[in-house]
């Protein structure tokens, strides 16, 4: 696992790709903590989500390929979504690598654009914590909002 979880009290959940394809929350974004293999030999991805949860995703072929291409390395900021053409089909997983998770927080204008797009596309962002990377994420959001407000008042 890359880096520590921001808060050991964050809820952990096994998130199924079908939930993203069919549920009200269509996207999950956050910092990749790492990849591993279960006792049954199934690969998995751990993601510290901006929604305030640590997500355990079982590897599916789309994730295996993205991992092999280096698109979801530990320490990366990624956005994950899943779509399916019909209820009978397996969801197709989409990975958007947004770069290094710490660097991502410093890009004010692109952070602002990403946040608007993420929320409009069905993503969820939880109230921030003061701890670790999620605390830094919350602080970056506050700074972007303050900049937005300053721009409006001019």
PDB file of N, CA, C and O in Angstrom, residues 27-32 50 70-73 75-80 94-105 107 110-111 113-115 117-118 133 137:
ATOM      1  N   UNK A  27     -19.435   7.944 -10.436  1.00  0.00           N
ATOM      2  CA  UNK A  27     -17.982   8.091 -10.503  1.00  0.00           C
ATOM      3  C   UNK A  27     -17.411   8.048  -9.099  1.00  0.00           C
ATOM      4  O   UNK A  27     -18.037   8.512  -8.155  1.00  0.00           O
ATOM      5  N   UNK A  28     -16.204   7.529  -9.009  1.00  0.00           N
ATOM      6  CA  UNK A  28     -15.445   7.565  -7.762  1.00  0.00           C
ATOM      7  C   UNK A  28     -14.064   8.082  -8.124  1.00  0.00           C
ATOM      8  O   UNK A  28     -13.484   7.673  -9.129  1.00  0.00           O
ATOM      9  N   UNK A  29     -13.553   9.009  -7.327  1.00  0.00           N
ATOM     10  CA  UNK A  29     -12.219   9.551  -7.572  1.00  0.00           C
ATOM     11  C   UNK A  29     -11.453   9.534  -6.270  1.00  0.00           C
ATOM     12  O   UNK A  29     -12.031   9.583  -5.187  1.00  0.00           O
ATOM     13  N   UNK A  30     -10.144   9.473  -6.398  1.00  0.00           N
ATOM     14  CA  UNK A  30      -9.312   9.523  -5.212  1.00  0.00           C
ATOM     15  C   UNK A  30      -7.892   9.089  -5.485  1.00  0.00           C
ATOM     16  O   UNK A  30      -7.475   8.932  -6.634  1.00  0.00           O
ATOM     17  N   UNK A  31      -7.166   8.878  -4.392  1.00  0.00           N
ATOM     18  CA  UNK A  31      -5.748   8.512  -4.441  1.00  0.00           C
ATOM     19  C   UNK A  31      -5.621   6.992  -4.383  1.00  0.00           C
ATOM     20  O   UNK A  31      -6.178   6.339  -3.508  1.00  0.00           O
ATOM     21  N   UNK A  32      -4.881   6.443  -5.334  1.00  0.00           N
ATOM     22  CA  UNK A  32      -4.632   5.003  -5.349  1.00  0.00           C
ATOM     23  C   UNK A  32      -3.678   4.673  -4.206  1.00  0.00           C
ATOM     24  O   UNK A  32      -2.569   5.198  -4.140  1.00  0.00           O
ATOM     25  N   UNK A  50     -12.428  10.543  -2.560  1.00  0.00           N
ATOM     26  CA  UNK A  50     -12.788  11.890  -2.110  1.00  0.00           C
ATOM     27  C   UNK A  50     -14.193  11.904  -1.517  1.00  0.00           C
ATOM     28  O   UNK A  50     -14.614  12.903  -0.944  1.00  0.00           O
ATOM     29  N   UNK A  70       0.248   1.163 -16.543  1.00  0.00           N
ATOM     30  CA  UNK A  70       0.752   2.148 -15.579  1.00  0.00           C
ATOM     31  C   UNK A  70      -0.197   3.303 -15.326  1.00  0.00           C
ATOM     32  O   UNK A  70       0.200   4.333 -14.793  1.00  0.00           O
ATOM     33  N   UNK A  71      -1.471   3.152 -15.677  1.00  0.00           N
ATOM     34  CA  UNK A  71      -2.435   4.242 -15.534  1.00  0.00           C
ATOM     35  C   UNK A  71      -2.988   4.374 -14.121  1.00  0.00           C
ATOM     36  O   UNK A  71      -3.591   5.397 -13.806  1.00  0.00           O
ATOM     37  N   UNK A  72      -2.833   3.344 -13.305  1.00  0.00           N
ATOM     38  CA  UNK A  72      -3.382   3.401 -11.947  1.00  0.00           C
ATOM     39  C   UNK A  72      -2.324   2.932 -10.941  1.00  0.00           C
ATOM     40  O   UNK A  72      -2.525   1.993 -10.200  1.00  0.00           O
ATOM     41  N   UNK A  73      -1.233   3.651 -10.934  1.00  0.00           N
ATOM     42  CA  UNK A  73      -0.153   3.373  -9.992  1.00  0.00           C
ATOM     43  C   UNK A  73      -0.483   3.926  -8.617  1.00  0.00           C
ATOM     44  O   UNK A  73      -1.232   4.899  -8.488  1.00  0.00           O
ATOM     45  N   UNK A  75      -0.320   6.137  -5.553  1.00  0.00           N
ATOM     46  CA  UNK A  75       0.004   7.555  -5.445  1.00  0.00           C
ATOM     47  C   UNK A  75      -0.630   8.411  -6.517  1.00  0.00           C
ATOM     48  O   UNK A  75      -0.540   9.636  -6.475  1.00  0.00           O
ATOM     49  N   UNK A  76      -1.313   7.794  -7.479  1.00  0.00           N
ATOM     50  CA  UNK A  76      -1.960   8.548  -8.553  1.00  0.00           C
ATOM     51  C   UNK A  76      -3.352   8.993  -8.126  1.00  0.00           C
ATOM     52  O   UNK A  76      -4.022   8.337  -7.330  1.00  0.00           O
ATOM     53  N   UNK A  77      -3.787  10.111  -8.671  1.00  0.00           N
ATOM     54  CA  UNK A  77      -5.166  10.573  -8.532  1.00  0.00           C
ATOM     55  C   UNK A  77      -5.896  10.037  -9.748  1.00  0.00           C
ATOM     56  O   UNK A  77      -5.489  10.296 -10.887  1.00  0.00           O
ATOM     57  N   UNK A  78      -6.949   9.257  -9.521  1.00  0.00           N
ATOM     58  CA  UNK A  78      -7.701   8.685 -10.631  1.00  0.00           C
ATOM     59  C   UNK A  78      -9.191   8.908 -10.437  1.00  0.00           C
ATOM     60  O   UNK A  78      -9.669   9.102  -9.324  1.00  0.00           O
ATOM     61  N   UNK A  79      -9.886   8.884 -11.548  1.00  0.00           N
ATOM     62  CA  UNK A  79     -11.344   8.900 -11.541  1.00  0.00           C
ATOM     63  C   UNK A  79     -11.796   7.623 -12.227  1.00  0.00           C
ATOM     64  O   UNK A  79     -11.320   7.295 -13.311  1.00  0.00           O
ATOM     65  N   UNK A  80     -12.683   6.891 -11.575  1.00  0.00           N
ATOM     66  CA  UNK A  80     -13.171   5.624 -12.094  1.00  0.00           C
ATOM     67  C   UNK A  80     -14.666   5.723 -12.353  1.00  0.00           C
ATOM     68  O   UNK A  80     -15.409   6.293 -11.553  1.00  0.00           O
ATOM     69  N   UNK A  94     -13.972   2.652 -16.985  1.00  0.00           N
ATOM     70  CA  UNK A  94     -13.146   3.738 -17.541  1.00  0.00           C
ATOM     71  C   UNK A  94     -12.261   4.278 -16.429  1.00  0.00           C
ATOM     72  O   UNK A  94     -12.715   4.522 -15.316  1.00  0.00           O
ATOM     73  N   UNK A  95     -10.986   4.439 -16.760  1.00  0.00           N
ATOM     74  CA  UNK A  95     -10.009   4.991 -15.815  1.00  0.00           C
ATOM     75  C   UNK A  95      -9.485   6.290 -16.398  1.00  0.00           C
ATOM     76  O   UNK A  95      -9.031   6.325 -17.534  1.00  0.00           O
ATOM     77  N   UNK A  96      -9.566   7.359 -15.614  1.00  0.00           N
ATOM     78  CA  UNK A  96      -8.940   8.615 -16.012  1.00  0.00           C
ATOM     79  C   UNK A  96      -7.853   8.921 -14.993  1.00  0.00           C
ATOM     80  O   UNK A  96      -8.134   9.145 -13.824  1.00  0.00           O
ATOM     81  N   UNK A  97      -6.611   8.879 -15.445  1.00  0.00           N
ATOM     82  CA  UNK A  97      -5.478   9.184 -14.571  1.00  0.00           C
ATOM     83  C   UNK A  97      -5.275  10.685 -14.592  1.00  0.00           C
ATOM     84  O   UNK A  97      -5.046  11.279 -15.636  1.00  0.00           O
ATOM     85  N   UNK A  98      -5.349  11.283 -13.414  1.00  0.00           N
ATOM     86  CA  UNK A  98      -5.219  12.738 -13.294  1.00  0.00           C
ATOM     87  C   UNK A  98      -3.826  13.147 -12.813  1.00  0.00           C
ATOM     88  O   UNK A  98      -3.609  14.301 -12.465  1.00  0.00           O
ATOM     89  N   UNK A  99      -2.903  12.180 -12.778  1.00  0.00           N
ATOM     90  CA  UNK A  99      -1.529  12.469 -12.390  1.00  0.00           C
ATOM     91  C   UNK A  99      -1.268  12.166 -10.930  1.00  0.00           C
ATOM     92  O   UNK A  99      -2.074  11.540 -10.240  1.00  0.00           O
ATOM     93  N   UNK A 100      -0.134  12.631 -10.468  1.00  0.00           N
ATOM     94  CA  UNK A 100       0.251  12.427  -9.076  1.00  0.00           C
ATOM     95  C   UNK A 100      -0.772  13.099  -8.162  1.00  0.00           C
ATOM     96  O   UNK A 100      -1.154  14.250  -8.385  1.00  0.00           O
ATOM     97  N   UNK A 101      -1.208  12.377  -7.123  1.00  0.00           N
ATOM     98  CA  UNK A 101      -2.266  12.878  -6.243  1.00  0.00           C
ATOM     99  C   UNK A 101      -1.880  14.166  -5.530  1.00  0.00           C
ATOM    100  O   UNK A 101      -2.702  15.067  -5.368  1.00  0.00           O
ATOM    101  N   UNK A 102      -0.647  14.290  -5.116  1.00  0.00           N
ATOM    102  CA  UNK A 102      -0.222  15.521  -4.413  1.00  0.00           C
ATOM    103  C   UNK A 102      -0.106  16.694  -5.388  1.00  0.00           C
ATOM    104  O   UNK A 102      -0.525  17.804  -5.081  1.00  0.00           O
ATOM    105  N   UNK A 103       0.436  16.461  -6.556  1.00  0.00           N
ATOM    106  CA  UNK A 103       0.581  17.507  -7.566  1.00  0.00           C
ATOM    107  C   UNK A 103      -0.788  17.986  -8.036  1.00  0.00           C
ATOM    108  O   UNK A 103      -1.002  19.183  -8.262  1.00  0.00           O
ATOM    109  N   UNK A 104      -1.727  17.072  -8.171  1.00  0.00           N
ATOM    110  CA  UNK A 104      -3.082  17.404  -8.616  1.00  0.00           C
ATOM    111  C   UNK A 104      -3.707  18.489  -7.736  1.00  0.00           C
ATOM    112  O   UNK A 104      -4.407  19.363  -8.228  1.00  0.00           O
ATOM    113  N   UNK A 105      -3.413  18.448  -6.461  1.00  0.00           N
ATOM    114  CA  UNK A 105      -4.013  19.399  -5.516  1.00  0.00           C
ATOM    115  C   UNK A 105      -3.493  20.821  -5.683  1.00  0.00           C
ATOM    116  O   UNK A 105      -4.103  21.759  -5.192  1.00  0.00           O
ATOM    117  N   UNK A 107      -2.918  22.379  -8.690  1.00  0.00           N
ATOM    118  CA  UNK A 107      -3.295  22.962  -9.980  1.00  0.00           C
ATOM    119  C   UNK A 107      -4.677  23.599  -9.859  1.00  0.00           C
ATOM    120  O   UNK A 107      -5.684  22.986 -10.191  1.00  0.00           O
ATOM    121  N   UNK A 110      -7.231  23.792 -13.038  1.00  0.00           N
ATOM    122  CA  UNK A 110      -7.630  22.463 -13.505  1.00  0.00           C
ATOM    123  C   UNK A 110      -8.363  21.707 -12.407  1.00  0.00           C
ATOM    124  O   UNK A 110      -9.281  20.944 -12.678  1.00  0.00           O
ATOM    125  N   UNK A 111      -8.004  21.938 -11.144  1.00  0.00           N
ATOM    126  CA  UNK A 111      -8.708  21.325 -10.013  1.00  0.00           C
ATOM    127  C   UNK A 111     -10.161  21.793 -10.018  1.00  0.00           C
ATOM    128  O   UNK A 111     -11.091  20.992  -9.877  1.00  0.00           O
ATOM    129  N   UNK A 113     -11.937  23.016 -12.565  1.00  0.00           N
ATOM    130  CA  UNK A 113     -12.642  22.436 -13.726  1.00  0.00           C
ATOM    131  C   UNK A 113     -12.976  20.971 -13.472  1.00  0.00           C
ATOM    132  O   UNK A 113     -14.078  20.513 -13.770  1.00  0.00           O
ATOM    133  N   UNK A 114     -11.994  20.213 -12.932  1.00  0.00           N
ATOM    134  CA  UNK A 114     -12.235  18.799 -12.651  1.00  0.00           C
ATOM    135  C   UNK A 114     -13.381  18.633 -11.662  1.00  0.00           C
ATOM    136  O   UNK A 114     -14.283  17.819 -11.870  1.00  0.00           O
ATOM    137  N   UNK A 115     -13.369  19.407 -10.570  1.00  0.00           N
ATOM    138  CA  UNK A 115     -14.407  19.265  -9.541  1.00  0.00           C
ATOM    139  C   UNK A 115     -15.798  19.500 -10.130  1.00  0.00           C
ATOM    140  O   UNK A 115     -16.731  18.725  -9.879  1.00  0.00           O
ATOM    141  N   UNK A 117     -16.818  19.193 -13.244  1.00  0.00           N
ATOM    142  CA  UNK A 117     -17.135  18.090 -14.164  1.00  0.00           C
ATOM    143  C   UNK A 117     -17.459  16.812 -13.389  1.00  0.00           C
ATOM    144  O   UNK A 117     -18.412  16.097 -13.706  1.00  0.00           O
ATOM    145  N   UNK A 118     -16.676  16.527 -12.358  1.00  0.00           N
ATOM    146  CA  UNK A 118     -16.869  15.323 -11.547  1.00  0.00           C
ATOM    147  C   UNK A 118     -18.235  15.330 -10.872  1.00  0.00           C
ATOM    148  O   UNK A 118     -18.982  14.353 -10.931  1.00  0.00           O
ATOM    149  N   UNK A 133      -3.810  12.993   3.192  1.00  0.00           N
ATOM    150  CA  UNK A 133      -4.074  13.461   1.840  1.00  0.00           C
ATOM    151  C   UNK A 133      -5.488  14.020   1.715  1.00  0.00           C
ATOM    152  O   UNK A 133      -5.700  15.035   1.049  1.00  0.00           O
ATOM    153  N   UNK A 137      -6.678  17.565   0.324  1.00  0.00           N
ATOM    154  CA  UNK A 137      -7.713  17.705  -0.697  1.00  0.00           C
ATOM    155  C   UNK A 137      -8.752  18.733  -0.250  1.00  0.00           C
ATOM    156  O   UNK A 137      -9.124  19.634  -1.014  1.00  0.00           O
TER     157      UNK A 137
END
